[in-house]
PDB file of N, CA and C in Angstrom:
ATOM      1  N   MET A   7      82.611  91.865  98.762  1.00  0.00           N
ATOM      2  CA  MET A   7      82.316  92.382  97.456  1.00  0.00           C
ATOM      3  C   MET A   7      83.483  93.221  96.927  1.00  0.00           C
ATOM      4  N   LEU A   8      84.109  93.965  97.814  1.00  0.00           N
ATOM      5  CA  LEU A   8      85.230  94.812  97.407  1.00  0.00           C
ATOM      6  C   LEU A   8      86.398  94.009  96.830  1.00  0.00           C
ATOM      7  N   PRO A   9      86.782  92.885  97.436  1.00  0.00           N
ATOM      8  CA  PRO A   9      87.873  92.098  96.839  1.00  0.00           C
ATOM      9  C   PRO A   9      87.520  91.549  95.456  1.00  0.00           C
ATOM     10  N   LEU A  10      86.261  91.163  95.261  1.00  0.00           N
ATOM     11  CA  LEU A  10      85.844  90.642  93.958  1.00  0.00           C
ATOM     12  C   LEU A  10      85.913  91.721  92.887  1.00  0.00           C
ATOM     13  N   ILE A  11      85.431  92.904  93.212  1.00  0.00           N
ATOM     14  CA  ILE A  11      85.488  94.016  92.260  1.00  0.00           C
ATOM     15  C   ILE A  11      86.938  94.378  91.963  1.00  0.00           C
ATOM     16  N   SER A  12      87.768  94.413  92.988  1.00  0.00           N
ATOM     17  CA  SER A  12      89.191  94.708  92.797  1.00  0.00           C
ATOM     18  C   SER A  12      89.857  93.651  91.929  1.00  0.00           C
ATOM     19  N   PHE A  13      89.494  92.382  92.142  1.00  0.00           N
ATOM     20  CA  PHE A  13      90.047  91.287  91.350  1.00  0.00           C
ATOM     21  C   PHE A  13      89.695  91.456  89.874  1.00  0.00           C
ATOM     22  N   ILE A  14      88.453  91.792  89.586  1.00  0.00           N
ATOM     23  CA  ILE A  14      88.014  91.960  88.197  1.00  0.00           C
ATOM     24  C   ILE A  14      88.712  93.155  87.554  1.00  0.00           C
ATOM     25  N   ILE A  15      88.849  94.242  88.288  1.00  0.00           N
ATOM     26  CA  ILE A  15      89.572  95.407  87.766  1.00  0.00           C
ATOM     27  C   ILE A  15      91.026  95.037  87.485  1.00  0.00           C
ATOM     28  N   GLY A  16      91.631  94.263  88.377  1.00  0.00           N
ATOM     29  CA  GLY A  16      93.005  93.806  88.170  1.00  0.00           C
ATOM     30  C   GLY A  16      93.136  92.915  86.945  1.00  0.00           C
ATOM     31  N   LEU A  17      92.155  92.027  86.725  1.00  0.00           N
ATOM     32  CA  LEU A  17      92.169  91.185  85.528  1.00  0.00           C
ATOM     33  C   LEU A  17      92.192  92.029  84.261  1.00  0.00           C
ATOM     34  N   ILE A  18      91.303  93.000  84.221  1.00  0.00           N
ATOM     35  CA  ILE A  18      91.214  93.862  83.037  1.00  0.00           C
ATOM     36  C   ILE A  18      92.501  94.660  82.864  1.00  0.00           C
ATOM     37  N   PHE A  19      92.998  95.219  83.953  1.00  0.00           N
ATOM     38  CA  PHE A  19      94.225  96.014  83.896  1.00  0.00           C
ATOM     39  C   PHE A  19      95.406  95.181  83.404  1.00  0.00           C
ATOM     40  N   GLY A  20      95.539  93.974  83.924  1.00  0.00           N
ATOM     41  CA  GLY A  20      96.633  93.097  83.510  1.00  0.00           C
ATOM     42  C   GLY A  20      96.525  92.679  82.060  1.00  0.00           C
ATOM     43  N   TRP A  21      95.316  92.359  81.613  1.00  0.00           N
ATOM     44  CA  TRP A  21      95.104  91.955  80.218  1.00  0.00           C
ATOM     45  C   TRP A  21      95.491  93.092  79.269  1.00  0.00           C
ATOM     46  N   VAL A  22      95.041  94.304  79.581  1.00  0.00           N
ATOM     47  CA  VAL A  22      95.336  95.462  78.733  1.00  0.00           C
ATOM     48  C   VAL A  22      96.828  95.767  78.752  1.00  0.00           C
ATOM     49  N   ARG A  23      97.447  95.666  79.893  1.00  0.00           N
ATOM     50  CA  ARG A  23      98.884  95.946  80.003  1.00  0.00           C
ATOM     51  C   ARG A  23      99.702  94.980  79.153  1.00  0.00           C
ATOM     52  N   ALA A  24      99.351  93.691  79.199  1.00  0.00           N
ATOM     53  CA  ALA A  24     100.068  92.702  78.395  1.00  0.00           C
ATOM     54  C   ALA A  24      99.801  92.913  76.913  1.00  0.00           C
ATOM     55  N   ALA A  25      98.587  93.304  76.570  1.00  0.00           N
ATOM     56  CA  ALA A  25      98.255  93.540  75.163  1.00  0.00           C
ATOM     57  C   ALA A  25      99.053  94.717  74.609  1.00  0.00           C
ATOM     58  N   ARG A  26      99.223  95.756  75.410  1.00  0.00           N
ATOM     59  CA  ARG A  26      99.992  96.921  74.958  1.00  0.00           C
ATOM     60  C   ARG A  26     101.467  96.594  74.764  1.00  0.00           C
ATOM     61  N   ARG A  27     101.948  95.605  75.504  1.00  0.00           N
ATOM     62  CA  ARG A  27     103.346  95.187  75.361  1.00  0.00           C
ATOM     63  C   ARG A  27     103.526  94.171  74.247  1.00  0.00           C
ATOM     64  N   GLY A  28     102.448  93.826  73.565  1.00  0.00           N
ATOM     65  CA  GLY A  28     102.546  92.904  72.443  1.00  0.00           C
ATOM     66  C   GLY A  28     102.578  91.442  72.834  1.00  0.00           C
ATOM     67  N   GLY A  29     102.067  91.107  73.991  1.00  0.00           N
ATOM     68  CA  GLY A  29     102.092  89.729  74.465  1.00  0.00           C
ATOM     69  C   GLY A  29     101.032  88.868  73.800  1.00  0.00           C
ATOM     70  N   GLY A  30     101.305  87.584  73.753  1.00  0.00           N
ATOM     71  CA  GLY A  30     100.351  86.630  73.211  1.00  0.00           C
ATOM     72  C   GLY A  30      99.279  86.298  74.240  1.00  0.00           C
ATOM     73  N   THR A  31      98.465  85.311  73.905  1.00  0.00           N
ATOM     74  CA  THR A  31      97.369  84.945  74.796  1.00  0.00           C
ATOM     75  C   THR A  31      97.869  84.450  76.149  1.00  0.00           C
ATOM     76  N   ALA A  32      98.908  83.638  76.151  1.00  0.00           N
ATOM     77  CA  ALA A  32      99.443  83.127  77.421  1.00  0.00           C
ATOM     78  C   ALA A  32      99.987  84.269  78.280  1.00  0.00           C
ATOM     79  N   ASP A  33     100.665  85.229  77.653  1.00  0.00           N
ATOM     80  CA  ASP A  33     101.181  86.382  78.391  1.00  0.00           C
ATOM     81  C   ASP A  33     100.036  87.201  78.980  1.00  0.00           C
ATOM     82  N   ARG A  34      98.997  87.398  78.187  1.00  0.00           N
ATOM     83  CA  ARG A  34      97.848  88.176  78.652  1.00  0.00           C
ATOM     84  C   ARG A  34      97.163  87.496  79.827  1.00  0.00           C
ATOM     85  N   LEU A  35      97.018  86.176  79.744  1.00  0.00           N
ATOM     86  CA  LEU A  35      96.403  85.443  80.851  1.00  0.00           C
ATOM     87  C   LEU A  35      97.262  85.516  82.112  1.00  0.00           C
ATOM     88  N   GLN A  36      98.570  85.380  81.942  1.00  0.00           N
ATOM     89  CA  GLN A  36      99.467  85.431  83.095  1.00  0.00           C
ATOM     90  C   GLN A  36      99.428  86.811  83.750  1.00  0.00           C
ATOM     91  N   TYR A  37      99.490  87.861  82.953  1.00  0.00           N
ATOM     92  CA  TYR A  37      99.416  89.211  83.497  1.00  0.00           C
ATOM     93  C   TYR A  37      98.066  89.445  84.166  1.00  0.00           C
ATOM     94  N   ALA A  38      96.989  88.972  83.530  1.00  0.00           N
ATOM     95  CA  ALA A  38      95.652  89.180  84.078  1.00  0.00           C
ATOM     96  C   ALA A  38      95.503  88.501  85.433  1.00  0.00           C
ATOM     97  N   ILE A  39      95.945  87.252  85.543  1.00  0.00           N
ATOM     98  CA  ILE A  39      95.825  86.536  86.811  1.00  0.00           C
ATOM     99  C   ILE A  39      96.715  87.173  87.878  1.00  0.00           C
ATOM    100  N   GLY A  40      97.930  87.514  87.507  1.00  0.00           N
ATOM    101  CA  GLY A  40      98.841  88.143  88.471  1.00  0.00           C
ATOM    102  C   GLY A  40      98.302  89.454  89.007  1.00  0.00           C
ATOM    103  N   HIS A  41      97.834  90.301  88.111  1.00  0.00           N
ATOM    104  CA  HIS A  41      97.281  91.579  88.545  1.00  0.00           C
ATOM    105  C   HIS A  41      95.972  91.376  89.306  1.00  0.00           C
ATOM    106  N   GLY A  42      95.171  90.423  88.865  1.00  0.00           N
ATOM    107  CA  GLY A  42      93.912  90.156  89.553  1.00  0.00           C
ATOM    108  C   GLY A  42      94.125  89.741  90.995  1.00  0.00           C
ATOM    109  N   VAL A  43      95.072  88.846  91.221  1.00  0.00           N
ATOM    110  CA  VAL A  43      95.363  88.392  92.588  1.00  0.00           C
ATOM    111  C   VAL A  43      95.896  89.552  93.429  1.00  0.00           C
ATOM    112  N   ALA A  44      96.805  90.324  92.861  1.00  0.00           N
ATOM    113  CA  ALA A  44      97.374  91.455  93.607  1.00  0.00           C
ATOM    114  C   ALA A  44      96.296  92.483  93.960  1.00  0.00           C
ATOM    115  N   PHE A  45      95.449  92.816  92.991  1.00  0.00           N
ATOM    116  CA  PHE A  45      94.387  93.787  93.249  1.00  0.00           C
ATOM    117  C   PHE A  45      93.371  93.217  94.237  1.00  0.00           C
ATOM    118  N   GLY A  46      93.076  91.922  94.129  1.00  0.00           N
ATOM    119  CA  GLY A  46      92.134  91.291  95.048  1.00  0.00           C
ATOM    120  C   GLY A  46      92.623  91.319  96.479  1.00  0.00           C
ATOM    121  N   ILE A  47      93.899  91.027  96.676  1.00  0.00           N
ATOM    122  CA  ILE A  47      94.471  91.077  98.030  1.00  0.00           C
ATOM    123  C   ILE A  47      94.463  92.513  98.554  1.00  0.00           C
ATOM    124  N   ALA A  48      94.800  93.467  97.687  1.00  0.00           N
ATOM    125  CA  ALA A  48      94.768  94.873  98.104  1.00  0.00           C
ATOM    126  C   ALA A  48      93.344  95.289  98.474  1.00  0.00           C
ATOM    127  N   GLY A  49      92.360  94.834  97.701  1.00  0.00           N
ATOM    128  CA  GLY A  49      90.964  95.132  98.021  1.00  0.00           C
ATOM    129  C   GLY A  49      90.527  94.508  99.332  1.00  0.00           C
ATOM    130  N   LEU A  50      91.005  93.302  99.607  1.00  0.00           N
ATOM    131  CA  LEU A  50      90.687  92.631 100.865  1.00  0.00           C
ATOM    132  C   LEU A  50      91.268  93.404 102.048  1.00  0.00           C
ATOM    133  N   VAL A  51      92.511  93.810 101.937  1.00  0.00           N
ATOM    134  CA  VAL A  51      93.158  94.580 103.008  1.00  0.00           C
ATOM    135  C   VAL A  51      92.437  95.908 103.212  1.00  0.00           C
ATOM    136  N   PHE A  52      92.093  96.573 102.120  1.00  0.00           N
ATOM    137  CA  PHE A  52      91.386  97.850 102.207  1.00  0.00           C
ATOM    138  C   PHE A  52      90.015  97.667 102.861  1.00  0.00           C
ATOM    139  N   GLY A  53      89.330  96.580 102.513  1.00  0.00           N
ATOM    140  CA  GLY A  53      88.037  96.292 103.124  1.00  0.00           C
ATOM    141  C   GLY A  53      88.138  96.035 104.615  1.00  0.00           C
ATOM    142  N   VAL A  54      89.170  95.316 105.033  1.00  0.00           N
ATOM    143  CA  VAL A  54      89.375  95.056 106.461  1.00  0.00           C
ATOM    144  C   VAL A  54      89.664  96.360 107.197  1.00  0.00           C
ATOM    145  N   ILE A  55      90.454  97.221 106.585  1.00  0.00           N
ATOM    146  CA  ILE A  55      90.751  98.517 107.207  1.00  0.00           C
ATOM    147  C   ILE A  55      89.471  99.335 107.364  1.00  0.00           C
ATOM    148  N   LEU A  56      88.639  99.363 106.313  1.00  0.00           N
ATOM    149  CA  LEU A  56      87.377 100.101 106.399  1.00  0.00           C
ATOM    150  C   LEU A  56      86.454  99.497 107.457  1.00  0.00           C
ATOM    151  N   LEU A  57      86.425  98.180 107.537  1.00  0.00           N
ATOM    152  CA  LEU A  57      85.582  97.506 108.524  1.00  0.00           C
ATOM    153  C   LEU A  57      86.050  97.809 109.947  1.00  0.00           C
ATOM    154  N   ARG A  58      87.350  97.749 110.169  1.00  0.00           N
ATOM    155  CA  ARG A  58      87.895  98.010 111.508  1.00  0.00           C
ATOM    156  C   ARG A  58      87.722  99.475 111.907  1.00  0.00           C
ATOM    157  N   ALA A  59      87.731 100.375 110.913  1.00  0.00           N
ATOM    158  CA  ALA A  59      87.567 101.795 111.203  1.00  0.00           C
ATOM    159  C   ALA A  59      86.098 102.167 111.414  1.00  0.00           C
ATOM    160  N   GLY A  60      85.195 101.236 111.146  1.00  0.00           N
ATOM    161  CA  GLY A  60      83.776 101.505 111.326  1.00  0.00           C
ATOM    162  C   GLY A  60      83.135 102.223 110.165  1.00  0.00           C
ATOM    163  N   LEU A  61      83.832 102.318 109.046  1.00  0.00           N
ATOM    164  CA  LEU A  61      83.297 103.007 107.879  1.00  0.00           C
ATOM    165  C   LEU A  61      82.518 102.084 106.951  1.00  0.00           C
ATOM    166  N   LEU A  62      82.575 100.791 107.232  1.00  0.00           N
ATOM    167  CA  LEU A  62      81.906  99.802 106.396  1.00  0.00           C
ATOM    168  C   LEU A  62      81.254  98.787 107.317  1.00  0.00           C
ATOM    169  N   GLY A  63      79.953  98.600 107.174  1.00  0.00           N
ATOM    170  CA  GLY A  63      79.246  97.639 108.017  1.00  0.00           C
ATOM    171  C   GLY A  63      79.466  96.225 107.534  1.00  0.00           C
ATOM    172  N   PRO A  64      79.285  95.243 108.409  1.00  0.00           N
ATOM    173  CA  PRO A  64      79.443  93.844 107.988  1.00  0.00           C
ATOM    174  C   PRO A  64      78.386  93.471 106.961  1.00  0.00           C
ATOM    175  N   ALA A  65      78.750  92.599 106.061  1.00  0.00           N
ATOM    176  CA  ALA A  65      77.842  92.213 104.972  1.00  0.00           C
ATOM    177  C   ALA A  65      76.716  91.350 105.477  1.00  0.00           C
TER     178      ALA A  65
END
């Protein structure tokens, strides 16, 4: 669940960042996907760390 939430937050962050820079729809989509993937991977790594540390139970 954590990677999915991180991915969605990354999508929104990337879309807003491209919009502030004056990018078109293609730029916004590219930024959104790029940030979404990066945030999703970071969320996955963070989730694994929490799981290995015993702070998060298996789903």
